[in-house]
Amino acid sequence: SPKGNNRIEGLGKDLTIREQETVKWLSSGLRNKEIAEEMNISVDAVKKNLYRVFQKTNVRNRLELINIIDKLNLLDGVNT
């Protein structure tokens, strides 16, 4: 599982630990089903986590979120 990293909060939003973990798996290229398996949660829970992240970060989709993260280098050095 990804190591904790508060730099994801560099987005200026208060993401929960689970939301941060979901974003880390997403940014490593996993699909919702794969994220659910890695986190041992349902696909619906993954979708809910991502929906909340999208709201908090003011993005419309996963590609926009990944682009922001890449631009800010928020996940540099994170073991996923």
PDB file of C-alpha atoms in Angstrom:
ATOM      1  CA  SER A   1       0.000   0.000   0.000  1.00  0.00           C
ATOM      2  CA  PRO A   2       1.202   3.551  -0.615  1.00  0.00           C
ATOM      3  CA  LYS A   3       3.117   5.230   2.154  1.00  0.00           C
ATOM      4  CA  GLY A   4       1.508   8.227   3.837  1.00  0.00           C
ATOM      5  CA  ASN A   5       2.373  11.533   2.261  1.00  0.00           C
ATOM      6  CA  ASN A   6       0.846  14.821   3.295  1.00  0.00           C
ATOM      7  CA  ARG A   7       2.170  16.613   0.222  1.00  0.00           C
ATOM      8  CA  ILE A   8      -1.016  15.639  -1.593  1.00  0.00           C
ATOM      9  CA  GLU A   9      -2.593  18.251   0.665  1.00  0.00           C
ATOM     10  CA  GLY A  10      -0.505  20.726  -1.313  1.00  0.00           C
ATOM     11  CA  LEU A  11      -3.616  20.950  -3.460  1.00  0.00           C
ATOM     12  CA  GLY A  12      -4.839  23.207  -0.659  1.00  0.00           C
ATOM     13  CA  LYS A  13      -7.651  20.841   0.226  1.00  0.00           C
ATOM     14  CA  ASP A  14      -8.312  18.657   3.210  1.00  0.00           C
ATOM     15  CA  LEU A  15      -8.180  15.151   1.772  1.00  0.00           C
ATOM     16  CA  THR A  16      -8.763  12.229   4.093  1.00  0.00           C
ATOM     17  CA  ILE A  17      -6.157   9.481   4.365  1.00  0.00           C
ATOM     18  CA  ARG A  18      -8.371   7.184   2.262  1.00  0.00           C
ATOM     19  CA  GLU A  19      -8.863   9.881  -0.378  1.00  0.00           C
ATOM     20  CA  GLN A  20      -5.099  10.451  -0.495  1.00  0.00           C
ATOM     21  CA  GLU A  21      -4.501   6.715  -0.842  1.00  0.00           C
ATOM     22  CA  THR A  22      -7.104   6.501  -3.629  1.00  0.00           C
ATOM     23  CA  VAL A  23      -5.392   9.359  -5.480  1.00  0.00           C
ATOM     24  CA  LYS A  24      -1.999   7.688  -5.132  1.00  0.00           C
ATOM     25  CA  TRP A  25      -3.269   4.430  -6.636  1.00  0.00           C
ATOM     26  CA  LEU A  26      -5.095   6.377  -9.363  1.00  0.00           C
ATOM     27  CA  SER A  27      -1.937   8.270 -10.245  1.00  0.00           C
ATOM     28  CA  SER A  28      -0.056   4.984 -10.574  1.00  0.00           C
ATOM     29  CA  GLY A  29      -2.409   4.082 -13.425  1.00  0.00           C
ATOM     30  CA  LEU A  30      -4.834   1.710 -11.725  1.00  0.00           C
ATOM     31  CA  ARG A  31      -8.488   1.461 -12.708  1.00  0.00           C
ATOM     32  CA  ASN A  32     -11.262   1.717 -10.121  1.00  0.00           C
ATOM     33  CA  LYS A  33     -11.584  -2.065  -9.823  1.00  0.00           C
ATOM     34  CA  GLU A  34      -7.843  -2.432  -9.270  1.00  0.00           C
ATOM     35  CA  ILE A  35      -7.800   0.404  -6.732  1.00  0.00           C
ATOM     36  CA  ALA A  36     -10.652  -1.315  -4.880  1.00  0.00           C
ATOM     37  CA  GLU A  37      -8.685  -4.560  -4.771  1.00  0.00           C
ATOM     38  CA  GLU A  38      -5.509  -2.836  -3.530  1.00  0.00           C
ATOM     39  CA  MET A  39      -7.404  -0.927  -0.828  1.00  0.00           C
ATOM     40  CA  ASN A  40      -9.680  -3.843   0.055  1.00  0.00           C
ATOM     41  CA  ILE A  41     -12.804  -1.722  -0.479  1.00  0.00           C
ATOM     42  CA  SER A  42     -15.697  -1.812  -2.937  1.00  0.00           C
ATOM     43  CA  VAL A  43     -15.590  -0.200  -6.376  1.00  0.00           C
ATOM     44  CA  ASP A  44     -18.442   2.038  -5.186  1.00  0.00           C
ATOM     45  CA  ALA A  45     -16.270   3.225  -2.289  1.00  0.00           C
ATOM     46  CA  VAL A  46     -13.480   4.060  -4.746  1.00  0.00           C
ATOM     47  CA  LYS A  47     -15.936   6.037  -6.881  1.00  0.00           C
ATOM     48  CA  LYS A  48     -17.180   7.920  -3.819  1.00  0.00           C
ATOM     49  CA  ASN A  49     -13.608   8.716  -2.743  1.00  0.00           C
ATOM     50  CA  LEU A  50     -12.772  10.019  -6.210  1.00  0.00           C
ATOM     51  CA  TYR A  51     -15.990  12.045  -6.398  1.00  0.00           C
ATOM     52  CA  ARG A  52     -15.111  13.757  -3.106  1.00  0.00           C
ATOM     53  CA  VAL A  53     -11.542  14.375  -4.284  1.00  0.00           C
ATOM     54  CA  PHE A  54     -12.839  15.869  -7.539  1.00  0.00           C
ATOM     55  CA  GLN A  55     -15.121  18.201  -5.553  1.00  0.00           C
ATOM     56  CA  LYS A  56     -12.383  19.235  -3.146  1.00  0.00           C
ATOM     57  CA  THR A  57      -9.832  19.850  -5.906  1.00  0.00           C
ATOM     58  CA  ASN A  58     -12.311  21.413  -8.333  1.00  0.00           C
ATOM     59  CA  VAL A  59     -11.544  19.016 -11.177  1.00  0.00           C
ATOM     60  CA  ARG A  60     -14.002  17.242 -13.463  1.00  0.00           C
ATOM     61  CA  ASN A  61     -12.246  13.923 -14.022  1.00  0.00           C
ATOM     62  CA  ARG A  62      -9.302  11.689 -13.189  1.00  0.00           C
ATOM     63  CA  LEU A  63      -7.167  13.018 -16.039  1.00  0.00           C
ATOM     64  CA  GLU A  64      -7.431  16.603 -14.749  1.00  0.00           C
ATOM     65  CA  LEU A  65      -6.544  15.394 -11.256  1.00  0.00           C
ATOM     66  CA  ILE A  66      -3.490  13.472 -12.480  1.00  0.00           C
ATOM     67  CA  ASN A  67      -2.369  16.478 -14.529  1.00  0.00           C
ATOM     68  CA  ILE A  68      -2.539  18.724 -11.465  1.00  0.00           C
ATOM     69  CA  ILE A  69      -0.640  16.222  -9.343  1.00  0.00           C
ATOM     70  CA  ASP A  70       2.039  15.802 -12.015  1.00  0.00           C
ATOM     71  CA  LYS A  71       2.342  19.554 -12.425  1.00  0.00           C
ATOM     72  CA  LEU A  72       2.824  20.065  -8.709  1.00  0.00           C
ATOM     73  CA  ASN A  73       5.060  16.983  -8.370  1.00  0.00           C
ATOM     74  CA  LEU A  74       3.027  16.062  -5.322  1.00  0.00           C
ATOM     75  CA  LEU A  75       3.766  12.372  -5.532  1.00  0.00           C
ATOM     76  CA  ASP A  76       7.534  12.522  -6.085  1.00  0.00           C
ATOM     77  CA  GLY A  77       9.246   9.925  -3.972  1.00  0.00           C
ATOM     78  CA  VAL A  78       6.029   8.191  -2.954  1.00  0.00           C
ATOM     79  CA  ASN A  79       6.220   4.410  -3.023  1.00  0.00           C
ATOM     80  CA  THR A  80       3.074   3.079  -4.657  1.00  0.00           C
TER      81      THR A  80
END
